[in-house]
């Protein structure tokens, strides 16, 4: 897993401002969803278009969070990065300007193709939810129906895990907090390409968006409930 953490200067700043890095002192499992962001073959499998090797190392922690939250009454949601015809049509700025290997990306993340499928080492339960996501962040208009699904179930707290830390995970976490969700961001169940990028995300999230802590710390809060 990443050998990275919140930058010292950010840790010191938030400690002066609010007394510590931790934001919340409890988790209510029945009002909590574990959002597993984009752990799909297109990011996970060797040789795939967006292979992120470090993401394979976090699967154990991702599964641990889900395994503890489900019996406590929470839900698990898997988002799937999707490059179908609707995504390409409505997000042309990205696909036409930022998508270096456009044809390969679209092929990999089209539903029905192997790259779009969830990584097989994830412990997916029959009651878990799968959500198609057509933008980096799951909550931005045009991306997904995640917000509606969570509101229907009375969810007000999210645990974010997945890949890439500074792209889809961060985008989802930022918007969630600004939509009034309490957000936990795992230091060791999110992954990206380098330690520096991961550290940057943890620091940004701790600064103003999320309660940033290790998986075991979140499991302890769930158990305490």
XYZ file of C-alpha atoms in Angstrom:
225
model
C 0.000 0.000 0.000
C 1.011 3.641 -0.278
C 3.771 4.853 2.020
C 2.182 8.282 2.232
C 0.087 10.360 4.567
C -1.261 13.825 5.247
C 1.423 16.473 4.805
C 2.861 17.623 8.151
C 1.985 21.257 7.535
C -1.632 20.352 6.771
C -1.843 18.124 9.834
C -0.509 20.960 12.004
C -2.900 23.489 10.446
C -6.059 21.440 10.945
C -4.981 20.534 14.469
C -4.714 24.231 15.326
C -8.044 24.946 13.663
C -10.222 22.121 14.993
C -8.132 20.220 17.522
C -7.045 17.274 15.360
C -7.330 15.546 12.020
C -10.401 13.539 13.049
C -13.717 15.273 12.405
C -16.405 12.857 13.607
C -16.416 10.794 16.786
C -18.898 8.155 15.668
C -20.362 6.291 12.717
C -24.041 5.320 12.609
C -23.889 2.148 10.504
C -27.552 2.172 9.450
C -27.076 5.621 7.926
C -23.738 4.792 6.287
C -22.770 3.671 2.802
C -19.394 2.345 1.723
C -18.776 3.812 -1.736
C -16.262 1.646 -3.596
C -15.064 3.774 -6.490
C -14.179 2.175 -9.826
C -12.341 -0.978 -8.750
C -12.828 -2.423 -12.227
C -10.636 -4.543 -14.451
C -9.772 -1.492 -16.571
C -7.933 -0.038 -13.553
C -6.870 -3.253 -11.837
C -5.770 -5.863 -14.362
C -2.170 -5.948 -15.620
C -1.843 -4.361 -19.042
C -5.200 -2.606 -18.951
C -5.557 0.940 -20.251
C -5.627 2.594 -16.813
C -3.747 -0.036 -14.814
C -3.039 1.216 -11.305
C -0.910 -1.483 -9.649
C -1.257 -0.028 -6.155
C -5.036 -0.462 -6.384
C -4.610 -4.234 -6.192
C -3.023 -3.839 -2.744
C -6.064 -2.143 -1.171
C -8.664 -4.795 -2.021
C -8.268 -6.545 1.324
C -9.081 -3.352 3.235
C -11.969 -2.529 0.909
C -13.453 -5.966 1.561
C -12.916 -5.584 5.320
C -14.898 -2.351 5.440
C -17.783 -3.889 3.509
C -17.771 -7.061 5.609
C -18.093 -5.101 8.863
C -20.565 -2.482 7.630
C -23.139 -4.834 6.027
C -24.131 -6.805 9.173
C -24.187 -3.558 11.152
C -26.958 -2.280 8.858
C -25.035 -0.193 6.328
C -24.919 -0.569 2.569
C -22.170 -1.082 0.001
C -22.190 0.643 -3.392
C -19.803 -0.078 -6.264
C -19.447 2.654 -8.868
C -18.374 1.712 -12.386
C -16.518 4.223 -14.524
C -18.441 4.174 -17.785
C -17.602 5.417 -21.289
C -20.795 4.513 -23.123
C -22.325 6.536 -25.957
C -24.118 8.872 -23.546
C -20.924 9.642 -21.653
C -18.986 10.351 -24.845
C -21.769 12.574 -26.202
C -22.357 14.612 -23.056
C -18.743 14.878 -21.815
C -16.995 15.801 -25.055
C -14.524 18.183 -23.381
C -12.933 15.250 -21.576
C -13.049 12.689 -24.364
C -11.891 15.126 -27.059
C -9.138 16.882 -25.090
C -7.978 14.929 -22.045
C -8.422 11.314 -23.116
C -5.037 10.369 -24.576
C -5.979 6.877 -25.735
C -9.565 7.673 -26.610
C -10.548 4.573 -28.591
C -8.989 2.176 -26.103
C -10.548 4.000 -23.140
C -14.015 3.895 -24.647
C -13.667 0.225 -25.508
C -12.409 -0.722 -22.040
C -15.142 1.074 -20.127
C -18.132 0.278 -22.301
C -20.634 -1.901 -20.379
C -20.348 -5.517 -21.441
C -16.603 -5.332 -22.070
C -14.192 -6.936 -19.578
C -12.568 -3.658 -18.519
C -15.912 -2.368 -17.244
C -16.452 -5.363 -14.949
C -15.661 -5.213 -11.250
C -12.351 -6.724 -10.155
C -13.086 -10.372 -9.295
C -11.296 -10.270 -5.928
C -13.893 -7.879 -4.529
C -16.337 -9.589 -2.164
C -19.578 -8.423 -3.755
C -22.774 -9.443 -1.942
C -26.150 -9.880 -3.610
C -27.624 -6.901 -1.719
C -24.858 -4.521 -2.791
C -25.644 -1.790 -5.304
C -23.897 -1.210 -8.652
C -23.976 2.313 -10.029
C -22.999 3.418 -13.530
C -20.877 6.594 -13.292
C -20.296 8.784 -16.384
C -18.095 11.488 -14.811
C -15.173 11.391 -12.394
C -17.350 12.424 -9.450
C -20.460 10.365 -8.794
C -22.574 13.332 -7.644
C -22.092 15.862 -10.439
C -25.163 16.253 -12.691
C -25.151 13.778 -15.546
C -22.908 11.304 -13.759
C -25.088 8.829 -11.857
C -28.176 8.247 -9.726
C -26.106 7.676 -6.587
C -27.506 10.622 -4.619
C -31.106 9.517 -5.207
C -30.314 5.933 -4.169
C -28.672 7.105 -0.958
C -31.458 9.515 -0.077
C -34.072 6.799 -0.578
C -32.237 4.733 2.040
C -31.717 7.501 4.601
C -27.941 7.596 4.164
C -26.082 10.631 5.497
C -22.563 9.236 5.965
C -20.145 7.886 3.359
C -16.925 5.903 3.514
C -14.912 6.420 0.325
C -12.505 3.816 -1.022
C -11.216 2.946 -4.486
C -9.124 4.432 -7.294
C -7.732 6.827 -8.418
C -7.300 8.746 -5.183
C -6.921 12.196 -6.755
C -9.433 11.737 -9.556
C -12.700 9.830 -9.069
C -12.321 9.220 -5.327
C -11.457 12.821 -4.547
C -14.082 14.246 -6.910
C -16.777 12.079 -5.346
C -15.717 12.908 -1.795
C -15.554 16.663 -2.386
C -19.035 16.870 -3.876
C -20.492 14.548 -1.237
C -19.336 16.780 1.605
C -20.713 19.872 -0.145
C -24.035 18.041 -0.546
C -24.059 17.681 3.257
C -22.876 14.093 3.644
C -20.446 13.255 6.436
C -17.519 11.744 4.559
C -14.755 9.427 5.718
C -11.795 8.943 3.360
C -9.579 5.921 3.947
C -5.811 6.384 3.876
C -5.206 2.710 3.068
C -8.249 1.728 1.004
C -7.715 4.336 -1.725
C -4.937 4.135 -4.284
C -3.339 5.919 -7.190
C -0.149 5.824 -9.251
C 2.342 7.454 -6.856
C 2.757 8.142 -3.160
C 3.054 11.878 -3.866
C -0.326 12.039 -5.594
C -1.943 9.997 -2.814
C -0.448 12.247 -0.141
C -1.712 15.311 -1.967
C -5.249 13.943 -1.969
C -5.171 12.928 1.690
C -3.962 16.421 2.559
C -6.648 18.157 0.500
C -9.364 15.938 1.927
C -8.198 16.467 5.523
C -7.937 20.213 5.025
C -11.630 20.861 4.422
C -13.637 17.911 3.127
C -13.341 14.592 4.969
C -12.456 12.736 8.112
C -9.256 11.084 6.857
C -8.243 7.945 8.740
C -7.003 4.396 8.338
C -9.343 1.484 7.676
C -8.946 -0.014 11.148
C -9.931 3.268 12.787
C -13.194 3.321 10.813
C -13.864 -0.322 11.649
C -13.417 0.522 15.332
C -16.042 3.294 15.034
C -18.482 0.887 13.354
C -17.871 -1.731 16.053
C -18.382 0.841 18.796
C -21.829 1.652 17.434
